Amino acid sequence: MRIRKKKWAQPELDACNFYVNNPAELKGKWADFFAVKRPLELEVGCGKGTFVAEKALRNPDINFIAMDIKSDMLGVGRRNIVKRFEEAGKTVDNIALVAHNVDRIFEVISEDDKIDRIYINFCNPWPRGKHNKRRLTHNTKLELYKSFLKKGGEIHFKTDNDELFDDSLVYFEESGYELKKVVRDLHHSDVEGNIVTEHEKMFSDEGILIKYLVAVLP
């Protein structure tokens, strides 16, 4: 997603108590960042933060790492998270915002962090063949995730893009993940507790079916 430069984003992030400025220092020790140690889940490409905000509110017994490469995007995410928590009368204590490139995620998260679940929502489909490796569900990324995802851990993936979804089914199987659930019309399925993101609502309103899968690392 393209986003204009926001001069206020980095200063606000620097003053934010749930923003991690030097994530490499927490590699293998992410549990120590949070006041209370809980299971760890990760959203890669967290965008404007609406998904992780709602997920964290619904699951106060889980700690969430929300990662995006763009600090400008994370600045917007921080505001959205704070707003949603304030509306609920809660204090943000189970989210860590991280600016980092997923291609180098191994620099900041390790097997010692024991991630239970990864969320990938409406990532860039990178439709041109030579750019496919940039997809967050490509084999190269799925192998990276194995370095810290717990055995039996899950990856939850949502997209509006048919080609990306079909290709991702192949990526997961080729990388040795087990497909636990595959849904081609999420909003008319038996999946419970779905959190509708901004992109999801936009695509759904246009009549585009939302695709969803859950893959397990055996």
Coordinates of N, CA and C in Angstrom, one line a residue:
M1 N 0.8 -1.2 0.0 CA 0.0 0.0 0.0 C 0.9 1.2 0.0
R2 N 0.6 2.2 -0.9 CA 1.3 3.4 -0.9 C 0.8 4.4 0.1
I3 N 1.6 5.1 0.8 CA 1.2 6.1 1.8 C 2.1 7.3 1.7
R4 N 1.5 8.5 1.8 CA 2.3 9.7 1.8 C 3.2 9.8 3.0
K5 N 4.3 10.5 2.8 CA 5.2 10.8 3.9 C 4.5 11.6 5.0
K6 N 4.6 11.2 6.3 CA 4.0 11.8 7.4 C 5.0 12.3 8.4
K7 N 5.3 13.6 8.4 CA 6.4 14.1 9.2 C 6.2 13.8 10.7
W8 N 4.9 13.6 11.1 CA 4.6 13.4 12.5 C 4.8 12.0 12.9
A9 N 4.8 11.0 12.0 CA 4.8 9.6 12.3 C 5.9 9.1 13.2
Q10 N 7.2 9.4 12.8 CA 8.3 8.9 13.5 C 8.4 9.5 14.9
P11 N 8.2 10.9 15.0 CA 8.2 11.4 16.4 C 7.2 10.8 17.3
E12 N 6.0 10.6 16.8 CA 4.9 10.0 17.6 C 5.3 8.5 18.0
L13 N 5.9 7.8 17.0 CA 6.3 6.4 17.3 C 7.4 6.4 18.4
D14 N 8.3 7.3 18.3 CA 9.4 7.4 19.2 C 8.9 7.7 20.6
A15 N 7.8 8.4 20.7 CA 7.2 8.7 22.1 C 6.2 7.6 22.5
C16 N 6.1 6.6 21.7 CA 5.0 5.6 22.0 C 5.7 4.4 22.8
N17 N 5.0 4.1 23.9 CA 5.6 3.0 24.8 C 5.4 1.6 24.3
F18 N 4.6 1.4 23.2 CA 4.5 0.1 22.6 C 5.1 0.0 21.2
Y19 N 6.0 1.0 20.9 CA 6.7 1.0 19.6 C 8.2 0.5 20.0
V20 N 8.7 -0.4 19.2 CA 10.0 -1.0 19.4 C 11.0 -0.4 18.3
N21 N 11.9 0.5 18.8 CA 12.8 1.2 17.9 C 13.9 0.3 17.5
N22 N 14.4 -0.6 18.3 CA 15.5 -1.5 18.0 C 15.1 -2.9 18.2
P23 N 14.3 -3.5 17.2 CA 13.8 -4.8 17.4 C 14.8 -5.9 17.5
A24 N 16.0 -5.7 16.9 CA 17.0 -6.7 16.9 C 17.5 -7.0 18.3
E25 N 17.4 -6.0 19.2 CA 17.8 -6.2 20.6 C 16.8 -7.2 21.3
L26 N 15.6 -7.4 20.8 CA 14.7 -8.3 21.4 C 14.6 -9.7 20.8
K27 N 15.5 -9.9 19.8 CA 15.5 -11.2 19.2 C 15.7 -12.3 20.2
G28 N 14.7 -13.2 20.2 CA 14.8 -14.3 21.2 C 14.3 -14.0 22.6
K29 N 13.9 -12.7 22.7 CA 13.4 -12.2 24.1 C 12.2 -11.4 24.0
W30 N 11.3 -11.6 23.0 CA 10.1 -10.8 22.8 C 9.2 -10.9 24.0
A31 N 9.2 -12.0 24.6 CA 8.3 -12.2 25.8 C 8.6 -11.1 26.9
D32 N 9.9 -10.7 26.9 CA 10.3 -9.8 28.0 C 9.8 -8.3 27.7
F33 N 9.4 -8.1 26.5 CA 9.0 -6.7 26.1 C 7.6 -6.4 26.8
F34 N 6.8 -7.4 27.0 CA 5.5 -7.2 27.6 C 5.5 -7.3 29.1
A35 N 4.7 -6.5 29.7 CA 4.6 -6.5 31.2 C 4.2 -7.9 31.7
V36 N 3.3 -8.6 31.0 CA 2.8 -9.9 31.3 C 3.2 -10.9 30.2
K37 N 3.8 -12.0 30.6 CA 4.2 -13.0 29.6 C 2.9 -13.8 29.2
R38 N 2.7 -13.8 27.9 CA 1.5 -14.5 27.3 C 2.0 -15.2 26.0
P39 N 1.1 -16.0 25.4 CA 1.4 -16.5 24.1 C 1.7 -15.4 23.1
L40 N 2.5 -15.6 22.1 CA 2.9 -14.6 21.1 C 2.3 -14.9 19.8
E41 N 1.7 -13.9 19.2 CA 1.2 -14.0 17.8 C 1.8 -12.8 17.0
L42 N 1.9 -12.9 15.7 CA 2.5 -11.9 14.8 C 1.7 -11.6 13.6
E43 N 1.5 -10.3 13.3 CA 0.9 -9.9 12.1 C 2.0 -9.3 11.2
V44 N 2.2 -9.8 10.0 CA 3.2 -9.2 9.1 C 2.4 -8.4 8.1
G45 N 2.9 -7.2 7.9 CA 2.2 -6.2 7.0 C 1.0 -5.7 7.7
C46 N 1.2 -5.2 8.9 CA 0.0 -4.8 9.7 C -0.7 -3.5 9.2
G47 N -0.1 -2.8 8.3 CA -0.8 -1.6 7.7 C -1.3 -0.6 8.7
K48 N -2.5 -0.2 8.7 CA -3.1 0.8 9.5 C -3.5 0.4 10.9
G49 N -3.2 -0.9 11.2 CA -3.4 -1.3 12.6 C -4.7 -1.7 13.1
T50 N -5.7 -1.6 12.2 CA -7.1 -1.9 12.7 C -7.3 -3.3 13.1
F51 N -6.7 -4.2 12.3 CA -6.9 -5.7 12.6 C -6.2 -6.0 14.0
V52 N -5.0 -5.6 14.2 CA -4.3 -6.0 15.4 C -4.9 -5.3 16.6
A53 N -5.5 -4.1 16.4 CA -6.1 -3.4 17.5 C -7.3 -4.2 18.0
E54 N -8.2 -4.6 17.1 CA -9.4 -5.4 17.4 C -9.0 -6.8 17.9
K55 N -8.0 -7.4 17.3 CA -7.6 -8.7 17.7 C -7.0 -8.7 19.2
A56 N -6.3 -7.7 19.5 CA -5.7 -7.5 20.8 C -6.8 -7.3 21.9
L57 N -7.8 -6.5 21.5 CA -8.8 -6.2 22.5 C -9.7 -7.5 22.7
R58 N -9.9 -8.3 21.7 CA -10.7 -9.5 21.9 C -9.9 -10.6 22.6
N59 N -8.6 -10.5 22.6 CA -7.8 -11.5 23.1 C -6.7 -10.9 24.1
P60 N -7.2 -10.4 25.2 CA -6.2 -9.8 26.2 C -5.2 -10.8 26.8
D61 N -5.4 -12.1 26.5 CA -4.5 -13.1 27.1 C -3.4 -13.5 26.1
I62 N -3.3 -12.7 25.0 CA -2.3 -13.0 24.0 C -1.5 -11.7 23.7
N63 N -0.2 -11.8 23.5 CA 0.6 -10.6 23.1 C 0.8 -10.6 21.6
F64 N 0.7 -9.5 21.0 CA 0.8 -9.4 19.5 C 2.0 -8.5 19.1
I65 N 2.7 -9.0 18.1 CA 3.8 -8.2 17.4 C 3.2 -7.8 16.1
A66 N 3.1 -6.5 15.8 CA 2.6 -6.0 14.6 C 3.7 -5.4 13.8
M67 N 4.0 -5.9 12.6 CA 5.2 -5.5 11.8 C 4.8 -4.9 10.5
D68 N 5.4 -3.8 10.1 CA 5.3 -3.3 8.8 C 6.6 -2.6 8.4
I69 N 6.9 -2.5 7.2 CA 8.2 -1.9 6.7 C 8.2 -0.4 6.8
K70 N 7.0 0.2 6.8 CA 6.9 1.7 6.6 C 6.5 2.3 8.0
S71 N 7.4 3.2 8.5 CA 7.1 3.9 9.7 C 6.0 4.8 9.6
D72 N 5.8 5.4 8.4 CA 4.6 6.3 8.1 C 3.3 5.5 8.3
M73 N 3.3 4.2 7.9 CA 2.1 3.4 8.0 C 1.9 3.1 9.5
L74 N 3.0 2.8 10.2 CA 2.9 2.4 11.6 C 2.5 3.6 12.4
G75 N 2.8 4.8 12.0 CA 2.3 6.0 12.7 C 0.8 6.1 12.6
V76 N 0.2 5.8 11.5 CA -1.2 5.7 11.3 C -1.8 4.6 12.2
G77 N -1.1 3.5 12.2 CA -1.5 2.3 13.0 C -1.5 2.6 14.5
R78 N -0.5 3.3 14.9 CA -0.4 3.7 16.3 C -1.6 4.5 16.7
R79 N -2.0 5.5 15.9 CA -3.2 6.3 16.2 C -4.4 5.5 16.2
N80 N -4.6 4.6 15.3 CA -5.8 3.8 15.2 C -5.9 2.8 16.4
I81 N -4.7 2.3 16.8 CA -4.7 1.4 18.0 C -5.1 2.1 19.2
V82 N -4.5 3.3 19.5 CA -4.8 4.1 20.7 C -6.2 4.5 20.7
K83 N -6.8 4.9 19.6 CA -8.2 5.3 19.5 C -9.1 4.2 19.8
R84 N -8.8 3.0 19.2 CA -9.7 1.8 19.5 C -9.7 1.4 20.9
F85 N -8.5 1.4 21.5 CA -8.3 1.0 22.9 C -9.0 2.0 23.9
E86 N -8.9 3.3 23.5 CA -9.5 4.4 24.3 C -11.0 4.2 24.3
E87 N -11.6 3.9 23.1 CA -13.0 3.7 22.9 C -13.5 2.5 23.8
A88 N -12.6 1.5 24.0 CA -13.0 0.4 24.8 C -12.6 0.6 26.3
G89 N -12.1 1.8 26.6 CA -11.7 2.0 28.0 C -10.5 1.2 28.5
K90 N -9.6 0.8 27.6 CA -8.5 0.0 27.9 C -7.2 0.7 27.6
T91 N -6.1 0.2 28.2 CA -4.7 0.6 28.0 C -4.0 -0.4 27.1
V92 N -3.3 0.1 26.1 CA -2.5 -0.8 25.2 C -1.4 -1.5 26.0
D93 N -1.5 -2.8 26.2 CA -0.5 -3.5 27.0 C -0.1 -4.8 26.3
N94 N -0.7 -5.2 25.2 CA -0.4 -6.4 24.6 C -0.1 -6.3 23.1
I95 N 0.4 -5.2 22.7 CA 0.8 -4.9 21.3 C 2.2 -4.3 21.2
A96 N 3.0 -4.8 20.3 CA 4.3 -4.2 20.0 C 4.3 -3.9 18.6
L97 N 4.5 -2.6 18.3 CA 4.7 -2.1 16.9 C 6.1 -2.2 16.5
V98 N 6.4 -2.7 15.3 CA 7.7 -2.9 14.8 C 7.9 -2.5 13.4
A99 N 8.8 -1.6 13.1 CA 9.2 -1.3 11.7 C 10.3 -2.1 11.2
H100 N 10.0 -3.1 10.3 CA 11.1 -3.9 9.8 C 10.7 -4.6 8.5
N101 N 11.7 -5.0 7.7 CA 11.4 -5.6 6.5 C 11.2 -7.1 6.7
V102 N 10.1 -7.7 6.3 CA 9.8 -9.1 6.5 C 10.9 -10.0 5.8
D103 N 11.5 -9.5 4.7 CA 12.6 -10.3 4.1 C 13.7 -10.6 5.0
R104 N 13.8 -9.7 6.1 CA 14.9 -9.9 7.0 C 14.4 -10.2 8.4
I105 N 13.2 -10.8 8.5 CA 12.6 -11.0 9.8 C 13.4 -11.9 10.7
F106 N 14.3 -12.7 10.1 CA 15.1 -13.6 11.0 C 16.1 -12.8 11.8
E107 N 16.3 -11.5 11.4 CA 17.2 -10.6 12.2 C 16.6 -10.2 13.5
V108 N 15.3 -10.3 13.7 CA 14.6 -9.7 14.8 C 13.7 -10.8 15.6
I109 N 13.5 -11.9 15.0 CA 12.7 -13.0 15.7 C 13.4 -14.3 15.5
S110 N 13.4 -15.1 16.5 CA 14.1 -16.4 16.4 C 13.2 -17.5 17.0
E111 N 13.7 -18.7 16.9 CA 12.9 -19.9 17.4 C 12.7 -19.8 18.9
D112 N 13.5 -19.0 19.6 CA 13.3 -18.9 21.1 C 12.1 -18.1 21.4
D113 N 11.6 -17.3 20.4 CA 10.4 -16.5 20.6 C 9.1 -17.3 20.6
K114 N 9.1 -18.5 20.0 CA 8.0 -19.4 20.0 C 6.7 -18.7 19.6
I115 N 6.6 -18.3 18.3 CA 5.4 -17.6 17.8 C 4.3 -18.7 17.6
D116 N 3.1 -18.5 18.1 CA 2.0 -19.4 18.0 C 1.2 -19.3 16.7
R117 N 1.1 -18.0 16.2 CA 0.3 -17.8 15.0 C 0.8 -16.6 14.3
I118 N 0.7 -16.6 12.9 CA 1.0 -15.5 12.1 C -0.2 -15.1 11.3
Y119 N -0.4 -13.8 11.1 CA -1.6 -13.3 10.3 C -1.0 -12.6 9.1
I120 N -1.5 -12.8 8.0 CA -1.2 -12.1 6.7 C -2.5 -11.7 6.1
N121 N -2.8 -10.4 6.1 CA -4.0 -9.9 5.6 C -3.9 -9.0 4.4
F122 N -4.4 -9.3 3.2 CA -4.5 -8.5 2.1 C -3.1 -7.9 1.7
C123 N -2.1 -8.7 1.6 CA -0.8 -8.3 1.2 C -0.8 -8.0 -0.3
N124 N 0.3 -7.3 -0.7 CA 0.5 -7.0 -2.1 C 0.6 -8.3 -2.9
P125 N -0.3 -8.4 -4.0 CA -0.3 -9.7 -4.7 C 0.9 -9.8 -5.7
W126 N 1.7 -8.8 -5.9 CA 2.8 -8.8 -6.8 C 2.5 -9.7 -8.0
P127 N 1.6 -9.3 -8.9 CA 1.2 -10.2 -10.0 C 2.2 -10.6 -11.1
R128 N 3.2 -9.7 -11.2 CA 4.2 -10.0 -12.3 C 5.1 -11.1 -11.8
G129 N 5.3 -12.1 -12.7 CA 6.1 -13.2 -12.4 C 7.4 -13.0 -11.7
K130 N 8.1 -12.0 -12.2 CA 9.5 -11.7 -11.7 C 9.4 -11.1 -10.3
H131 N 8.2 -10.7 -9.8 CA 8.1 -10.1 -8.5 C 7.4 -11.1 -7.5
N132 N 7.1 -12.3 -8.0 CA 6.3 -13.2 -7.1 C 7.0 -13.5 -5.8
K133 N 8.4 -13.5 -5.8 CA 9.1 -13.8 -4.6 C 8.9 -12.7 -3.5
R134 N 8.3 -11.6 -3.8 CA 8.1 -10.6 -2.8 C 6.8 -10.8 -2.0
R135 N 6.0 -11.8 -2.5 CA 4.8 -12.1 -1.8 C 5.0 -12.6 -0.4
L136 N 4.2 -12.2 0.5 CA 4.4 -12.6 1.9 C 4.0 -14.1 2.1
T137 N 3.4 -14.7 1.1 CA 3.1 -16.1 1.2 C 4.0 -17.0 0.3
H138 N 5.0 -16.4 -0.3 CA 5.9 -17.1 -1.2 C 6.7 -18.1 -0.4
N139 N 7.1 -19.2 -1.1 CA 7.9 -20.2 -0.5 C 9.1 -19.6 0.3
T140 N 9.8 -18.6 -0.2 CA 10.9 -18.1 0.5 C 10.5 -17.5 1.8
K141 N 9.3 -16.8 1.9 CA 8.9 -16.3 3.2 C 8.4 -17.4 4.1
L142 N 7.7 -18.4 3.6 CA 7.2 -19.5 4.4 C 8.4 -20.2 5.1
E143 N 9.5 -20.3 4.4 CA 10.7 -20.9 5.0 C 11.2 -20.1 6.1
L144 N 11.2 -18.7 5.9 CA 11.6 -17.8 7.0 C 10.8 -18.0 8.2
Y145 N 9.4 -18.1 8.0 CA 8.5 -18.2 9.1 C 8.8 -19.5 10.0
K146 N 9.3 -20.5 9.3 CA 9.5 -21.8 10.0 C 10.6 -21.6 11.1
S147 N 11.4 -20.6 10.9 CA 12.5 -20.4 11.9 C 12.1 -19.9 13.3
F148 N 10.8 -19.5 13.4 CA 10.3 -19.1 14.7 C 8.9 -19.5 15.0
L149 N 8.1 -20.0 14.0 CA 6.8 -20.5 14.2 C 6.8 -21.8 14.9
K150 N 6.1 -22.0 16.0 CA 6.1 -23.2 16.8 C 5.6 -24.4 16.0
K151 N 6.0 -25.6 16.3 CA 5.5 -26.8 15.6 C 4.0 -26.8 16.0
G152 N 3.1 -27.0 15.1 CA 1.7 -27.0 15.3 C 1.1 -25.5 15.3
G153 N 2.0 -24.6 15.0 CA 1.6 -23.2 14.9 C 0.9 -22.9 13.6
E154 N 0.1 -21.9 13.5 CA -0.7 -21.6 12.3 C -0.4 -20.3 11.6
I155 N -0.7 -20.3 10.3 CA -0.6 -19.1 9.5 C -2.1 -18.9 9.0
H156 N -2.6 -17.7 9.3 CA -3.9 -17.3 8.8 C -3.8 -16.3 7.7
F157 N -4.3 -16.5 6.5 CA -4.1 -15.7 5.4 C -5.4 -15.3 4.7
K158 N -5.6 -14.0 4.5 CA -6.8 -13.5 3.8 C -6.4 -12.7 2.6
T159 N -7.1 -12.8 1.5 CA -6.9 -12.0 0.3 C -8.1 -11.8 -0.5
D160 N -8.1 -10.8 -1.4 CA -9.2 -10.6 -2.3 C -8.8 -11.2 -3.7
N161 N -7.5 -11.5 -3.8 CA -6.9 -11.8 -5.1 C -6.9 -13.3 -5.4
D162 N -7.6 -13.7 -6.5 CA -7.8 -15.2 -6.8 C -6.4 -15.8 -7.2
E163 N -5.6 -15.1 -8.0 CA -4.4 -15.7 -8.5 C -3.4 -15.8 -7.3
L164 N -3.3 -14.8 -6.4 CA -2.5 -14.9 -5.2 C -2.9 -16.1 -4.3
F165 N -4.2 -16.2 -4.2 CA -4.7 -17.3 -3.3 C -4.4 -18.7 -3.9
D166 N -4.7 -18.9 -5.2 CA -4.4 -20.2 -5.8 C -2.9 -20.5 -5.7
D167 N -2.1 -19.5 -6.0 CA -0.6 -19.7 -6.0 C -0.2 -20.0 -4.5
S168 N -0.8 -19.3 -3.6 CA -0.4 -19.5 -2.2 C -0.7 -20.9 -1.7
L169 N -1.8 -21.5 -2.2 CA -2.1 -22.9 -1.8 C -1.0 -23.8 -2.2
V170 N -0.4 -23.5 -3.4 CA 0.7 -24.3 -3.9 C 2.0 -24.0 -3.0
Y171 N 2.2 -22.8 -2.7 CA 3.4 -22.4 -1.9 C 3.3 -23.1 -0.5
F172 N 2.2 -23.1 0.1 CA 2.1 -23.7 1.4 C 2.3 -25.3 1.3
E173 N 1.8 -25.9 0.4 CA 1.9 -27.3 0.2 C 3.4 -27.7 -0.1
E174 N 4.0 -26.9 -1.0 CA 5.4 -27.2 -1.4 C 6.3 -26.9 -0.2
S175 N 6.0 -26.1 0.7 CA 6.8 -25.7 1.8 C 6.6 -26.7 3.0
G176 N 5.7 -27.6 2.8 CA 5.5 -28.6 3.9 C 4.4 -28.3 4.9
Y177 N 3.7 -27.2 4.7 CA 2.6 -26.9 5.7 C 1.4 -27.7 5.3
E178 N 0.5 -27.9 6.3 CA -0.7 -28.6 6.1 C -1.9 -27.6 6.1
L179 N -2.7 -27.7 5.1 CA -3.8 -26.8 4.9 C -5.0 -27.3 5.8
K180 N -5.2 -26.6 6.8 CA -6.3 -26.9 7.8 C -7.7 -26.5 7.4
K181 N -7.7 -25.3 6.7 CA -9.0 -24.7 6.2 C -8.7 -23.9 5.0
V182 N -9.6 -24.1 4.0 CA -9.5 -23.3 2.8 C -10.9 -22.9 2.4
V183 N -11.1 -21.5 2.4 CA -12.4 -21.0 2.2 C -12.3 -19.9 1.0
R184 N -13.2 -20.0 0.1 CA -13.2 -19.1 -1.1 C -14.3 -18.0 -1.0
D185 N -15.1 -18.1 0.0 CA -16.1 -17.0 0.3 C -16.3 -16.9 1.8
L186 N -15.3 -16.2 2.4 CA -15.2 -16.1 3.8 C -16.5 -15.6 4.5
H187 N -17.1 -14.6 3.9 CA -18.3 -13.9 4.5 C -19.6 -14.8 4.5
H188 N -19.5 -15.9 3.7 CA -20.6 -16.8 3.7 C -20.1 -18.2 4.0
S189 N -19.3 -18.3 5.1 CA -18.7 -19.5 5.5 C -19.0 -19.7 7.0
D190 N -18.5 -20.8 7.5 CA -18.7 -21.1 9.0 C -17.6 -20.6 9.8
V191 N -16.7 -19.8 9.3 CA -15.6 -19.2 10.1 C -16.2 -18.2 11.0
E192 N -15.9 -18.3 12.3 CA -16.4 -17.4 13.4 C -15.3 -16.5 13.8
G193 N -15.8 -15.3 14.3 CA -14.8 -14.3 14.8 C -14.0 -13.5 13.8
N194 N -14.4 -13.5 12.6 CA -13.6 -12.8 11.6 C -13.6 -11.3 11.8
I195 N -12.5 -10.7 11.7 CA -12.3 -9.2 11.9 C -12.2 -8.6 10.5
V196 N -13.2 -7.8 10.2 CA -13.3 -7.2 8.8 C -12.4 -6.0 8.8
T197 N -11.3 -6.0 8.0 CA -10.4 -4.9 7.8 C -11.0 -3.9 6.8
E198 N -10.3 -2.7 6.8 CA -10.7 -1.7 5.8 C -10.7 -2.2 4.4
H199 N -9.6 -2.8 4.0 CA -9.5 -3.4 2.7 C -10.6 -4.4 2.4
E200 N -10.8 -5.3 3.4 CA -11.8 -6.3 3.3 C -13.2 -5.8 3.0
K201 N -13.6 -4.8 3.7 CA -14.9 -4.2 3.5 C -15.0 -3.5 2.1
M202 N -13.9 -2.9 1.7 CA -13.9 -2.2 0.4 C -14.1 -3.3 -0.7
F203 N -13.3 -4.3 -0.6 CA -13.4 -5.4 -1.7 C -14.7 -6.1 -1.6
S204 N -15.2 -6.4 -0.4 CA -16.5 -7.1 -0.3 C -17.6 -6.2 -0.8
D205 N -17.6 -4.9 -0.5 CA -18.6 -4.0 -1.1 C -18.6 -4.0 -2.6
E206 N -17.5 -4.3 -3.2 CA -17.4 -4.3 -4.7 C -17.8 -5.6 -5.2
G207 N -18.2 -6.5 -4.3 CA -18.7 -7.9 -4.8 C -17.6 -8.9 -5.0
I208 N -16.4 -8.6 -4.5 CA -15.2 -9.5 -4.6 C -15.3 -10.4 -3.4
L209 N -15.2 -11.7 -3.7 CA -15.2 -12.7 -2.6 C -13.9 -12.7 -1.8
I210 N -13.9 -12.8 -0.5 CA -12.7 -12.8 0.3 C -12.3 -14.3 0.5
K211 N -11.0 -14.5 0.1 CA -10.5 -15.9 0.3 C -9.7 -16.0 1.6
Y212 N -9.7 -17.2 2.2 CA -9.1 -17.3 3.5 C -8.6 -18.8 3.7
L213 N -7.4 -18.9 4.3 CA -6.9 -20.2 4.6 C -6.2 -20.2 6.0
V214 N -6.1 -21.4 6.5 CA -5.3 -21.6 7.7 C -4.4 -22.8 7.4
A215 N -3.1 -22.5 7.6 CA -2.1 -23.5 7.3 C -1.3 -23.8 8.6
V216 N -1.0 -25.1 8.8 CA -0.4 -25.5 10.1 C 1.1 -26.0 9.8
L217 N 2.0 -25.7 10.6 CA 3.4 -26.2 10.5 C 3.4 -27.5 11.3
P218 N 3.5 -28.6 10.7 CA 3.5 -29.9 11.4 C 4.8 -30.2 12.2

